[in-house]
PDB file of C-alpha atoms in Angstrom:
ATOM      1  CA  MET A   1     143.212 133.891  19.223  1.00 44.00           C
ATOM      2  CA  ALA A   2     144.970 131.654  21.951  1.00 47.00           C
ATOM      3  CA  LEU A   3     147.493 129.123  20.684  1.00 46.00           C
ATOM      4  CA  PRO A   4     146.757 125.443  21.877  1.00 49.00           C
ATOM      5  CA  GLY A   5     148.380 125.839  25.789  1.00 49.00           C
ATOM      6  CA  GLU A   6     147.574 129.759  25.879  1.00 43.00           C
ATOM      7  CA  SER A   7     144.500 131.345  27.595  1.00 38.00           C
ATOM      8  CA  ILE A   8     143.211 134.921  27.013  1.00 39.00           C
ATOM      9  CA  LEU A   9     142.171 137.057  29.761  1.00 39.00           C
ATOM     10  CA  ALA A  10     139.005 139.139  29.394  1.00 38.00           C
ATOM     11  CA  SER A  11     139.768 142.632  30.370  1.00 38.00           C
ATOM     12  CA  ARG A  12     137.452 145.752  31.330  1.00 41.00           C
ATOM     13  CA  GLY A  13     138.942 148.512  29.570  1.00 41.00           C
ATOM     14  CA  ALA A  14     142.732 149.186  29.814  1.00 40.00           C
ATOM     15  CA  LYS A  15     144.066 150.101  33.146  1.00 45.00           C
ATOM     16  CA  ARG A  16     146.594 152.851  33.275  1.00 48.00           C
ATOM     17  CA  PRO A  17     150.049 151.817  35.183  1.00 48.00           C
ATOM     18  CA  ALA A  18     150.288 153.033  38.843  1.00 52.00           C
ATOM     19  CA  LEU A  19     152.927 156.119  39.259  1.00 50.00           C
ATOM     20  CA  THR A  20     156.095 154.825  39.397  1.00 51.00           C
ATOM     21  CA  GLU A  21     159.548 155.855  40.728  1.00 55.00           C
ATOM     22  CA  ASP A  22     160.718 157.005  37.028  1.00 57.00           C
ATOM     23  CA  ARG A  23     157.360 158.526  36.189  1.00 72.00           C
ATOM     24  CA  ARG A  24     156.430 162.223  36.782  1.00 81.00           C
ATOM     25  CA  PRO A  25     153.523 162.699  39.406  1.00 84.00           C
ATOM     26  CA  PRO A  26     150.736 164.582  37.856  1.00 90.00           C
ATOM     27  CA  ALA A  27     149.963 168.091  38.067  1.00 93.00           C
ATOM     28  CA  PRO A  28     147.523 169.279  41.178  1.00 95.00           C
ATOM     29  CA  ALA A  29     143.756 169.917  39.726  1.00 97.00           C
ATOM     30  CA  SER A  30     141.427 171.739  40.972  1.00 98.00           C
ATOM     31  CA  TYR A  31     137.398 170.779  41.118  1.00 98.00           C
ATOM     32  CA  PRO A  32     134.703 173.121  41.801  1.00 98.00           C
ATOM     33  CA  VAL A  33     132.226 172.029  44.406  1.00 98.00           C
ATOM     34  CA  ARG A  34     129.308 173.890  43.624  1.00 97.00           C
ATOM     35  CA  THR A  35     126.001 171.650  42.492  1.00 97.00           C
ATOM     36  CA  GLU A  36     125.009 168.409  43.682  1.00 96.00           C
ATOM     37  CA  GLU A  37     127.037 167.233  40.326  1.00 97.00           C
ATOM     38  CA  ASP A  38     130.072 168.611  41.233  1.00 98.00           C
ATOM     39  CA  LEU A  39     130.126 166.503  44.149  1.00 97.00           C
ATOM     40  CA  LEU A  40     129.895 163.311  42.114  1.00 97.00           C
ATOM     41  CA  SER A  41     132.629 164.732  39.336  1.00 98.00           C
ATOM     42  CA  VAL A  42     134.759 165.293  42.566  1.00 98.00           C
ATOM     43  CA  ARG A  43     134.136 161.587  43.746  1.00 98.00           C
ATOM     44  CA  HIS A  44     135.111 160.590  40.136  1.00 98.00           C
ATOM     45  CA  ALA A  45     138.394 162.223  40.095  1.00 98.00           C
ATOM     46  CA  VAL A  46     139.432 161.011  43.368  1.00 98.00           C
ATOM     47  CA  ARG A  47     139.187 157.464  42.504  1.00 98.00           C
ATOM     48  CA  ALA A  48     141.183 157.855  39.217  1.00 98.00           C
ATOM     49  CA  ALA A  49     143.655 159.511  41.246  1.00 98.00           C
ATOM     50  CA  THR A  50     143.674 156.944  43.858  1.00 98.00           C
ATOM     51  CA  VAL A  51     144.587 154.160  40.987  1.00 97.00           C
ATOM     52  CA  GLU A  52     147.080 156.960  39.634  1.00 96.00           C
ATOM     53  CA  VAL A  53     149.132 156.714  42.520  1.00 96.00           C
ATOM     54  CA  GLY A  54     148.734 153.086  43.095  1.00 96.00           C
ATOM     55  CA  PHE A  55     146.418 152.513  46.301  1.00 97.00           C
ATOM     56  CA  GLY A  56     144.761 149.161  46.648  1.00 97.00           C
ATOM     57  CA  LEU A  57     140.909 148.633  46.905  1.00 97.00           C
ATOM     58  CA  VAL A  58     140.600 149.392  50.625  1.00 97.00           C
ATOM     59  CA  ASP A  59     142.628 152.426  50.531  1.00 97.00           C
ATOM     60  CA  GLN A  60     141.291 154.057  47.540  1.00 98.00           C
ATOM     61  CA  THR A  61     137.700 153.613  49.162  1.00 96.00           C
ATOM     62  CA  ARG A  62     139.151 155.040  52.134  1.00 96.00           C
ATOM     63  CA  VAL A  63     140.034 158.304  50.469  1.00 97.00           C
ATOM     64  CA  VAL A  64     137.240 158.610  47.970  1.00 97.00           C
ATOM     65  CA  THR A  65     135.017 158.408  51.093  1.00 95.00           C
ATOM     66  CA  ALA A  66     137.003 161.022  53.036  1.00 96.00           C
ATOM     67  CA  ALA A  67     137.115 163.227  49.971  1.00 97.00           C
ATOM     68  CA  SER A  68     133.182 162.619  49.463  1.00 95.00           C
ATOM     69  CA  GLU A  69     132.324 163.827  53.368  1.00 93.00           C
ATOM     70  CA  LEU A  70     134.768 166.805  52.818  1.00 95.00           C
ATOM     71  CA  ALA A  71     133.396 167.810  49.684  1.00 96.00           C
ATOM     72  CA  ARG A  72     129.574 167.985  50.900  1.00 94.00           C
ATOM     73  CA  ASN A  73     130.959 169.536  53.997  1.00 91.00           C
ATOM     74  CA  ALA A  74     131.865 172.332  51.840  1.00 94.00           C
ATOM     75  CA  PHE A  75     128.949 172.234  49.427  1.00 95.00           C
ATOM     76  CA  VAL A  76     126.060 171.798  52.504  1.00 91.00           C
ATOM     77  CA  HIS A  77     128.054 173.997  55.660  1.00 89.00           C
ATOM     78  CA  GLY A  78     130.150 176.338  53.451  1.00 92.00           C
ATOM     79  CA  GLY A  79     128.191 177.424  50.694  1.00 94.00           C
ATOM     80  CA  GLY A  80     130.739 175.685  47.801  1.00 96.00           C
ATOM     81  CA  GLY A  81     134.249 175.379  47.396  1.00 97.00           C
ATOM     82  CA  THR A  82     137.247 173.695  46.063  1.00 98.00           C
ATOM     83  CA  VAL A  83     138.636 170.485  46.565  1.00 98.00           C
ATOM     84  CA  THR A  84     142.334 170.157  44.309  1.00 98.00           C
ATOM     85  CA  LEU A  85     144.544 167.258  44.337  1.00 98.00           C
ATOM     86  CA  GLU A  86     148.019 166.875  44.725  1.00 98.00           C
ATOM     87  CA  TYR A  87     150.282 163.655  44.377  1.00 98.00           C
ATOM     88  CA  PRO A  88     153.132 164.323  47.295  1.00 97.00           C
ATOM     89  CA  ARG A  89     156.391 162.258  48.100  1.00 95.00           C
ATOM     90  CA  ASP A  90     157.830 162.026  51.504  1.00 92.00           C
ATOM     91  CA  PRO A  91     161.234 162.581  52.097  1.00 92.00           C
ATOM     92  CA  ARG A  92     161.625 158.553  51.474  1.00 92.00           C
ATOM     93  CA  GLY A  93     160.294 159.250  48.539  1.00 91.00           C
ATOM     94  CA  ARG A  94     156.869 157.439  49.351  1.00 94.00           C
ATOM     95  CA  ARG A  95     153.704 158.482  46.876  1.00 96.00           C
ATOM     96  CA  GLY A  96     150.662 159.944  48.343  1.00 98.00           C
ATOM     97  CA  LEU A  97     147.388 161.921  47.140  1.00 98.00           C
ATOM     98  CA  ARG A  98     146.489 164.969  49.563  1.00 98.00           C
ATOM     99  CA  LEU A  99     143.497 166.491  49.084  1.00 98.00           C
ATOM    100  CA  ILE A 100     142.828 170.262  49.932  1.00 98.00           C
ATOM    101  CA  VAL A 101     138.870 171.236  50.491  1.00 98.00           C
ATOM    102  CA  LYS A 102     138.547 174.939  50.647  1.00 97.00           C
ATOM    103  CA  ASP A 103     134.877 176.602  50.986  1.00 96.00           C
ATOM    104  CA  GLU A 104     133.838 179.929  51.410  1.00 90.00           C
ATOM    105  CA  GLY A 105     131.640 179.754  54.077  1.00 92.00           C
ATOM    106  CA  PRO A 106     131.359 180.872  57.839  1.00 92.00           C
ATOM    107  CA  GLY A 107     134.085 178.859  58.938  1.00 89.00           C
ATOM    108  CA  ILE A 108     133.463 176.350  61.869  1.00 83.00           C
ATOM    109  CA  VAL A 109     132.477 177.922  65.283  1.00 80.00           C
ATOM    110  CA  ASP A 110     133.655 174.919  67.680  1.00 73.00           C
ATOM    111  CA  LEU A 111     136.373 172.717  65.791  1.00 74.00           C
ATOM    112  CA  ASP A 112     136.508 170.274  68.879  1.00 73.00           C
ATOM    113  CA  ALA A 113     132.867 169.971  68.591  1.00 74.00           C
ATOM    114  CA  ALA A 114     132.320 169.604  64.727  1.00 72.00           C
ATOM    115  CA  LEU A 115     134.976 166.395  65.314  1.00 75.00           C
ATOM    116  CA  THR A 116     133.298 164.723  67.628  1.00 72.00           C
ATOM    117  CA  ASP A 117     131.257 161.943  66.075  1.00 64.00           C
ATOM    118  CA  GLY A 118     127.463 162.931  66.436  1.00 55.00           C
ATOM    119  CA  PHE A 119     127.912 166.401  66.339  1.00 51.00           C
ATOM    120  CA  THR A 120     126.186 167.705  63.553  1.00 55.00           C
ATOM    121  CA  THR A 121     124.827 170.995  62.619  1.00 55.00           C
ATOM    122  CA  GLY A 122     122.168 169.533  59.725  1.00 54.00           C
ATOM    123  CA  ALA A 123     120.921 166.566  59.474  1.00 47.00           C
ATOM    124  CA  GLY A 124     123.669 164.155  58.607  1.00 48.00           C
ATOM    125  CA  LEU A 125     124.961 161.597  61.132  1.00 40.00           C
ATOM    126  CA  GLY A 126     127.744 163.546  62.364  1.00 40.00           C
ATOM    127  CA  HIS A 127     130.644 161.695  61.206  1.00 50.00           C
ATOM    128  CA  GLY A 128     131.681 163.836  58.439  1.00 74.00           C
ATOM    129  CA  LEU A 129     135.036 165.567  59.489  1.00 88.00           C
ATOM    130  CA  GLY A 130     135.748 163.015  62.707  1.00 86.00           C
ATOM    131  CA  GLY A 131     135.018 159.919  60.021  1.00 87.00           C
ATOM    132  CA  ALA A 132     137.129 161.890  57.224  1.00 92.00           C
ATOM    133  CA  ARG A 133     140.074 162.330  60.342  1.00 92.00           C
ATOM    134  CA  ARG A 134     140.158 158.199  60.978  1.00 92.00           C
ATOM    135  CA  LEU A 135     140.420 157.548  57.478  1.00 94.00           C
ATOM    136  CA  MET A 136     143.665 159.648  56.363  1.00 97.00           C
ATOM    137  CA  ASP A 137     146.991 159.690  57.582  1.00 97.00           C
ATOM    138  CA  GLU A 138     147.534 163.369  58.016  1.00 97.00           C
ATOM    139  CA  PHE A 139     144.933 166.135  58.712  1.00 96.00           C
ATOM    140  CA  THR A 140     144.812 169.751  59.263  1.00 96.00           C
ATOM    141  CA  VAL A 141     142.143 172.445  59.434  1.00 95.00           C
ATOM    142  CA  ARG A 142     142.136 176.136  59.057  1.00 94.00           C
ATOM    143  CA  THR A 143     139.084 177.537  60.146  1.00 92.00           C
ATOM    144  CA  GLY A 144     137.724 180.708  62.112  1.00 85.00           C
ATOM    145  CA  PRO A 145     134.309 182.585  61.931  1.00 82.00           C
ATOM    146  CA  GLY A 146     134.029 184.498  58.695  1.00 82.00           C
ATOM    147  CA  GLU A 147     136.943 182.789  56.809  1.00 88.00           C
ATOM    148  CA  GLY A 148     135.724 179.702  55.437  1.00 93.00           C
ATOM    149  CA  THR A 149     137.382 176.816  56.218  1.00 95.00           C
ATOM    150  CA  VAL A 150     140.413 174.690  54.546  1.00 96.00           C
ATOM    151  CA  VAL A 151     140.704 171.209  55.373  1.00 97.00           C
ATOM    152  CA  VAL A 152     144.057 169.508  54.321  1.00 98.00           C
ATOM    153  CA  VAL A 153     144.009 165.344  54.233  1.00 98.00           C
ATOM    154  CA  THR A 154     147.262 163.185  52.671  1.00 98.00           C
ATOM    155  CA  ARG A 155     146.859 159.220  52.628  1.00 98.00           C
ATOM    156  CA  TRP A 156     149.807 157.942  51.936  1.00 98.00           C
ATOM    157  CA  LEU A 157     150.944 154.555  50.036  1.00 96.00           C
ATOM    158  CA  ALA A 158     152.303 151.748  52.699  1.00 88.00           C
ATOM    159  CA  TRP A 159     155.812 150.759  52.254  1.00 76.00           C
TER     160      TRP A 159
END
């Protein structure tokens, strides 16, 4: 009950405080990507991680979208794999979120083509890999025929 002159704000549940300079980042966590349900679990875990780091809504959406695209690629084209979340800091102390997406598939035969908008080996629109690259601050791919694929992406908090 509020006292005269006070107001009570409704809340949709307790909010976790964003990762602060004096708080240790969470340990890396890995999530399997073997089923459609796993794709949803990855989305939820990445959304929670973006909140933990302190990203605003726009950057949360960027990171979750990139994660969804990469996890779906690992599932559809790579035969499954894992998504690992890490919480790096750059040399100046800026916080970020890194996603490491590994699959056990045949690898990407032509990486340059795969990064080109409109290129697809399936029924999609062909924006997944290139779109994920544009949504994140850092993007690397290690792949080769018969080696599977590892995509590492990082988004940093703006200063």
